[in-house]
Amino acid sequence: MAPKQNDREARQARERLRAYQARQTVHLHKAKRRRRDNWVAGIAAVVIVALAVGTQLLYFSAGPGAAKASSSASPSTPPSTTATVPPKSLAENRTWTGTLTINDVPLGVSLDGAAAPQAVSSTVSLVQKKFYDGLSCHRLTNGGFYVLQCGDPNGDGSGGPGYSYGPIENAPADNVYKAGTIAMARQGNNADSQGSQFFIVYEDTPIPSDQAGGYTVIGHVTSGLDQLKTQVVDKGIQGGKTDGAPAVKTTIDAFTLQ
């Protein structure tokens, strides 16, 4: 083979090698970038979820959604309400059954006066005074927390019956609040800040304890929860949020116990 032909073939081989190496470099760069982008996207997703859950926790235990004692009654607070905490003996160490009607949905309820005597006594006293009749359910969550919160005479999470009480009673040891659970709202890290606000859990929900503990479980919904979900929960939250006022106006029509 002639020397010139050999040189040309060698040069062509070198050019093919350089082109191959260039393609490989571009391919490796793209692969690294894809891995980096996937990693960043994964981290971002985790951060977003953590922030959402953290926001729910903060709002649930320490923000406007927590129960706060109020020394002044709003116009919707019955005049018979006093600032005296009902004695826990009122719960009579027994089960109380009745109906909590929300937006014309009758919820069968059962309250455990033996497991949560102070909270059930307060609730029974307020029910007997018709404190809850006509009050709104001001808060609905669906972003990892699944609760409908009710019982604030101010309608914004800031009101109460004119008194606050403790201690925390009957909180689940595993911090999981089963669907149908009825529990008392309170301020973060304050076991003695329970009042009239309560929340209904419509799907199993883990709620971590804070320094004060968990949340007092007073009883359970025994019937009608599916209807409540259809009539209120499934309608969503105002503004398409995951935490806020229900999209449909939600009101306690009546609450009876015996």
PDB file of C-alpha atoms in Angstrom, residues 28-200:
ATOM      1  CA  LEU A  28     -22.013  10.970  29.222  1.00  0.00           C
ATOM      2  CA  HIS A  29     -22.701  14.661  29.868  1.00  0.00           C
ATOM      3  CA  LYS A  30     -26.384  14.203  29.059  1.00  0.00           C
ATOM      4  CA  ALA A  31     -26.594  11.107  31.257  1.00  0.00           C
ATOM      5  CA  LYS A  32     -24.971  12.937  34.171  1.00  0.00           C
ATOM      6  CA  ARG A  33     -27.316  15.880  33.680  1.00  0.00           C
ATOM      7  CA  ARG A  34     -30.342  13.572  33.634  1.00  0.00           C
ATOM      8  CA  ARG A  35     -29.170  11.904  36.853  1.00  0.00           C
ATOM      9  CA  ARG A  36     -28.567  15.302  38.429  1.00  0.00           C
ATOM     10  CA  ASP A  37     -31.968  16.610  37.320  1.00  0.00           C
ATOM     11  CA  ASN A  38     -33.701  13.472  38.605  1.00  0.00           C
ATOM     12  CA  TRP A  39     -31.880  13.772  41.922  1.00  0.00           C
ATOM     13  CA  VAL A  40     -32.786  17.454  42.265  1.00  0.00           C
ATOM     14  CA  ALA A  41     -36.404  16.718  41.340  1.00  0.00           C
ATOM     15  CA  GLY A  42     -36.540  13.921  43.900  1.00  0.00           C
ATOM     16  CA  ILE A  43     -35.118  16.134  46.633  1.00  0.00           C
ATOM     17  CA  ALA A  44     -37.543  18.902  45.685  1.00  0.00           C
ATOM     18  CA  ALA A  45     -40.485  16.508  45.897  1.00  0.00           C
ATOM     19  CA  VAL A  46     -39.402  15.350  49.347  1.00  0.00           C
ATOM     20  CA  VAL A  47     -38.984  18.948  50.512  1.00  0.00           C
ATOM     21  CA  ILE A  48     -42.418  19.904  49.168  1.00  0.00           C
ATOM     22  CA  VAL A  49     -44.072  16.987  50.952  1.00  0.00           C
ATOM     23  CA  ALA A  50     -42.182  17.747  54.167  1.00  0.00           C
ATOM     24  CA  LEU A  51     -43.182  21.409  53.998  1.00  0.00           C
ATOM     25  CA  ALA A  52     -46.800  20.496  53.373  1.00  0.00           C
ATOM     26  CA  VAL A  53     -46.897  18.115  56.329  1.00  0.00           C
ATOM     27  CA  GLY A  54     -44.969  20.577  58.475  1.00  0.00           C
ATOM     28  CA  THR A  55     -47.412  23.333  57.615  1.00  0.00           C
ATOM     29  CA  GLN A  56     -50.304  21.062  58.505  1.00  0.00           C
ATOM     30  CA  LEU A  57     -48.695  20.220  61.837  1.00  0.00           C
ATOM     31  CA  LEU A  58     -47.934  23.839  62.640  1.00  0.00           C
ATOM     32  CA  TYR A  59     -51.406  25.017  61.730  1.00  0.00           C
ATOM     33  CA  PHE A  60     -53.057  22.094  63.461  1.00  0.00           C
ATOM     34  CA  SER A  61     -51.314  22.407  66.809  1.00  0.00           C
ATOM     35  CA  ALA A  62     -50.233  26.017  67.123  1.00  0.00           C
ATOM     36  CA  GLY A  63     -51.943  28.241  64.597  1.00  0.00           C
ATOM     37  CA  PRO A  64     -55.407  29.632  63.993  1.00  0.00           C
ATOM     38  CA  GLY A  65     -56.814  26.120  63.700  1.00  0.00           C
ATOM     39  CA  ALA A  66     -56.063  25.328  67.325  1.00  0.00           C
ATOM     40  CA  ALA A  67     -58.631  25.790  70.041  1.00  0.00           C
ATOM     41  CA  LYS A  68     -58.125  28.946  72.080  1.00  0.00           C
ATOM     42  CA  ALA A  69     -59.928  29.940  75.233  1.00  0.00           C
ATOM     43  CA  SER A  70     -62.006  33.077  74.771  1.00  0.00           C
ATOM     44  CA  SER A  71     -63.012  35.345  77.640  1.00  0.00           C
ATOM     45  CA  SER A  72     -65.658  37.133  75.580  1.00  0.00           C
ATOM     46  CA  ALA A  73     -68.658  35.487  73.985  1.00  0.00           C
ATOM     47  CA  SER A  74     -69.492  36.162  70.356  1.00  0.00           C
ATOM     48  CA  PRO A  75     -73.116  36.817  69.318  1.00  0.00           C
ATOM     49  CA  SER A  76     -73.485  33.108  68.432  1.00  0.00           C
ATOM     50  CA  THR A  77     -72.464  31.963  71.908  1.00  0.00           C
ATOM     51  CA  PRO A  78     -75.480  31.063  74.047  1.00  0.00           C
ATOM     52  CA  PRO A  79     -75.869  33.410  77.045  1.00  0.00           C
ATOM     53  CA  SER A  80     -76.050  30.392  79.372  1.00  0.00           C
ATOM     54  CA  THR A  81     -72.369  29.601  78.777  1.00  0.00           C
ATOM     55  CA  THR A  82     -70.206  30.403  81.795  1.00  0.00           C
ATOM     56  CA  ALA A  83     -66.474  30.475  82.445  1.00  0.00           C
ATOM     57  CA  THR A  84     -66.687  27.541  84.832  1.00  0.00           C
ATOM     58  CA  VAL A  85     -65.193  24.231  83.722  1.00  0.00           C
ATOM     59  CA  PRO A  86     -67.840  21.517  84.179  1.00  0.00           C
ATOM     60  CA  PRO A  87     -66.838  18.890  86.782  1.00  0.00           C
ATOM     61  CA  LYS A  88     -65.563  15.674  85.258  1.00  0.00           C
ATOM     62  CA  SER A  89     -68.131  13.767  87.303  1.00  0.00           C
ATOM     63  CA  LEU A  90     -70.738  14.953  84.805  1.00  0.00           C
ATOM     64  CA  ALA A  91     -69.517  12.299  82.365  1.00  0.00           C
ATOM     65  CA  GLU A  92     -70.819   9.712  84.866  1.00  0.00           C
ATOM     66  CA  ASN A  93     -68.112   7.238  83.880  1.00  0.00           C
ATOM     67  CA  ARG A  94     -70.340   5.933  81.095  1.00  0.00           C
ATOM     68  CA  THR A  95     -70.887   5.938  77.346  1.00  0.00           C
ATOM     69  CA  TRP A  96     -72.980   8.741  75.889  1.00  0.00           C
ATOM     70  CA  THR A  97     -74.703   8.235  72.555  1.00  0.00           C
ATOM     71  CA  GLY A  98     -76.475  10.676  70.313  1.00  0.00           C
ATOM     72  CA  THR A  99     -76.592  12.455  66.978  1.00  0.00           C
ATOM     73  CA  LEU A 100     -74.408  15.210  65.576  1.00  0.00           C
ATOM     74  CA  THR A 101     -76.148  16.656  62.528  1.00  0.00           C
ATOM     75  CA  ILE A 102     -73.937  18.558  60.062  1.00  0.00           C
ATOM     76  CA  ASN A 103     -75.405  19.964  56.842  1.00  0.00           C
ATOM     77  CA  ASP A 104     -78.450  17.724  57.317  1.00  0.00           C
ATOM     78  CA  VAL A 105     -76.217  14.650  57.634  1.00  0.00           C
ATOM     79  CA  PRO A 106     -77.059  12.797  60.875  1.00  0.00           C
ATOM     80  CA  LEU A 107     -73.888  11.336  62.388  1.00  0.00           C
ATOM     81  CA  GLY A 108     -74.370   8.719  65.050  1.00  0.00           C
ATOM     82  CA  VAL A 109     -71.844   9.383  67.818  1.00  0.00           C
ATOM     83  CA  SER A 110     -70.615   7.604  70.922  1.00  0.00           C
ATOM     84  CA  LEU A 111     -68.610   9.447  73.612  1.00  0.00           C
ATOM     85  CA  ASP A 112     -66.532   7.589  76.191  1.00  0.00           C
ATOM     86  CA  GLY A 113     -67.066   9.241  79.563  1.00  0.00           C
ATOM     87  CA  ALA A 114     -64.861   6.686  81.298  1.00  0.00           C
ATOM     88  CA  ALA A 115     -61.801   7.158  79.065  1.00  0.00           C
ATOM     89  CA  ALA A 116     -62.028  10.970  78.818  1.00  0.00           C
ATOM     90  CA  PRO A 117     -64.147  12.152  81.768  1.00  0.00           C
ATOM     91  CA  GLN A 118     -63.119  15.822  81.744  1.00  0.00           C
ATOM     92  CA  ALA A 119     -63.457  16.333  77.994  1.00  0.00           C
ATOM     93  CA  VAL A 120     -66.695  14.382  77.745  1.00  0.00           C
ATOM     94  CA  SER A 121     -68.134  16.272  80.735  1.00  0.00           C
ATOM     95  CA  SER A 122     -67.366  19.569  79.002  1.00  0.00           C
ATOM     96  CA  THR A 123     -68.876  18.350  75.748  1.00  0.00           C
ATOM     97  CA  VAL A 124     -72.009  17.011  77.443  1.00  0.00           C
ATOM     98  CA  SER A 125     -72.456  20.305  79.288  1.00  0.00           C
ATOM     99  CA  LEU A 126     -72.135  22.331  76.086  1.00  0.00           C
ATOM    100  CA  VAL A 127     -74.502  20.023  74.222  1.00  0.00           C
ATOM    101  CA  GLN A 128     -77.089  20.325  76.985  1.00  0.00           C
ATOM    102  CA  LYS A 129     -76.881  24.120  76.666  1.00  0.00           C
ATOM    103  CA  LYS A 130     -77.205  23.829  72.862  1.00  0.00           C
ATOM    104  CA  PHE A 131     -73.887  25.652  72.522  1.00  0.00           C
ATOM    105  CA  TYR A 132     -73.008  23.859  69.288  1.00  0.00           C
ATOM    106  CA  ASP A 133     -76.301  24.339  67.459  1.00  0.00           C
ATOM    107  CA  GLY A 134     -75.747  26.679  64.516  1.00  0.00           C
ATOM    108  CA  LEU A 135     -71.948  26.851  64.797  1.00  0.00           C
ATOM    109  CA  SER A 136     -69.816  26.341  61.719  1.00  0.00           C
ATOM    110  CA  CYS A 137     -67.210  23.775  60.870  1.00  0.00           C
ATOM    111  CA  HIS A 138     -64.544  26.272  59.890  1.00  0.00           C
ATOM    112  CA  ARG A 139     -61.718  24.023  58.794  1.00  0.00           C
ATOM    113  CA  LEU A 140     -61.203  21.076  56.457  1.00  0.00           C
ATOM    114  CA  THR A 141     -57.884  19.425  55.591  1.00  0.00           C
ATOM    115  CA  ASN A 142     -57.056  16.884  52.912  1.00  0.00           C
ATOM    116  CA  GLY A 143     -53.285  17.068  52.415  1.00  0.00           C
ATOM    117  CA  GLY A 144     -52.058  14.188  54.584  1.00  0.00           C
ATOM    118  CA  PHE A 145     -54.298  15.274  57.434  1.00  0.00           C
ATOM    119  CA  TYR A 146     -57.940  14.276  57.027  1.00  0.00           C
ATOM    120  CA  VAL A 147     -60.021  16.212  59.540  1.00  0.00           C
ATOM    121  CA  LEU A 148     -63.066  18.435  59.729  1.00  0.00           C
ATOM    122  CA  GLN A 149     -62.796  20.887  62.619  1.00  0.00           C
ATOM    123  CA  CYS A 150     -65.883  22.390  64.263  1.00  0.00           C
ATOM    124  CA  GLY A 151     -67.161  24.048  67.416  1.00  0.00           C
ATOM    125  CA  ASP A 152     -65.758  27.583  67.331  1.00  0.00           C
ATOM    126  CA  PRO A 153     -68.319  30.326  68.078  1.00  0.00           C
ATOM    127  CA  ASN A 154     -66.053  32.833  66.288  1.00  0.00           C
ATOM    128  CA  GLY A 155     -65.940  30.692  63.171  1.00  0.00           C
ATOM    129  CA  ASP A 156     -62.225  31.210  62.540  1.00  0.00           C
ATOM    130  CA  GLY A 157     -60.443  28.892  64.977  1.00  0.00           C
ATOM    131  CA  SER A 158     -59.941  31.514  67.683  1.00  0.00           C
ATOM    132  CA  GLY A 159     -63.000  30.996  69.870  1.00  0.00           C
ATOM    133  CA  GLY A 160     -64.119  28.801  72.719  1.00  0.00           C
ATOM    134  CA  PRO A 161     -66.748  28.382  75.450  1.00  0.00           C
ATOM    135  CA  GLY A 162     -65.291  30.963  77.832  1.00  0.00           C
ATOM    136  CA  TYR A 163     -63.046  28.479  79.627  1.00  0.00           C
ATOM    137  CA  SER A 164     -60.215  26.088  78.874  1.00  0.00           C
ATOM    138  CA  TYR A 165     -59.241  22.856  80.528  1.00  0.00           C
ATOM    139  CA  GLY A 166     -56.920  19.860  80.665  1.00  0.00           C
ATOM    140  CA  PRO A 167     -55.438  17.323  80.931  1.00  0.00           C
ATOM    141  CA  ILE A 168     -55.083  15.406  77.683  1.00  0.00           C
ATOM    142  CA  GLU A 169     -57.048  12.177  77.959  1.00  0.00           C
ATOM    143  CA  ASN A 170     -57.288   8.984  75.926  1.00  0.00           C
ATOM    144  CA  ALA A 171     -54.776   9.986  73.232  1.00  0.00           C
ATOM    145  CA  PRO A 172     -53.718   7.044  71.004  1.00  0.00           C
ATOM    146  CA  ALA A 173     -50.330   5.634  71.965  1.00  0.00           C
ATOM    147  CA  ASP A 174     -49.297   5.226  68.320  1.00  0.00           C
ATOM    148  CA  ASN A 175     -50.382   8.773  67.335  1.00  0.00           C
ATOM    149  CA  VAL A 176     -52.744   7.376  64.696  1.00  0.00           C
ATOM    150  CA  TYR A 177     -56.278   8.735  64.776  1.00  0.00           C
ATOM    151  CA  LYS A 178     -58.585   6.268  63.064  1.00  0.00           C
ATOM    152  CA  ALA A 179     -61.355   7.263  60.683  1.00  0.00           C
ATOM    153  CA  GLY A 180     -64.408   8.260  62.692  1.00  0.00           C
ATOM    154  CA  THR A 181     -62.413   9.527  65.677  1.00  0.00           C
ATOM    155  CA  ILE A 182     -63.760  12.606  67.458  1.00  0.00           C
ATOM    156  CA  ALA A 183     -61.010  14.472  69.318  1.00  0.00           C
ATOM    157  CA  MET A 184     -60.486  17.842  70.974  1.00  0.00           C
ATOM    158  CA  ALA A 185     -58.445  20.577  69.306  1.00  0.00           C
ATOM    159  CA  ARG A 186     -55.989  22.584  71.398  1.00  0.00           C
ATOM    160  CA  GLN A 187     -53.031  24.936  71.218  1.00  0.00           C
ATOM    161  CA  GLY A 188     -49.603  23.501  70.508  1.00  0.00           C
ATOM    162  CA  ASN A 189     -47.656  22.334  73.568  1.00  0.00           C
ATOM    163  CA  ASN A 190     -50.522  23.307  75.867  1.00  0.00           C
ATOM    164  CA  ALA A 191     -52.502  20.465  77.412  1.00  0.00           C
ATOM    165  CA  ASP A 192     -54.786  22.878  79.276  1.00  0.00           C
ATOM    166  CA  SER A 193     -56.029  24.780  76.213  1.00  0.00           C
ATOM    167  CA  GLN A 194     -58.923  22.500  75.272  1.00  0.00           C
ATOM    168  CA  GLY A 195     -62.310  24.154  74.958  1.00  0.00           C
ATOM    169  CA  SER A 196     -65.240  23.634  72.595  1.00  0.00           C
ATOM    170  CA  GLN A 197     -63.429  22.952  69.318  1.00  0.00           C
ATOM    171  CA  PHE A 198     -63.267  19.360  68.174  1.00  0.00           C
ATOM    172  CA  PHE A 199     -62.287  17.584  64.986  1.00  0.00           C
ATOM    173  CA  ILE A 200     -63.735  14.612  63.163  1.00  0.00           C
TER     174      ILE A 200
END
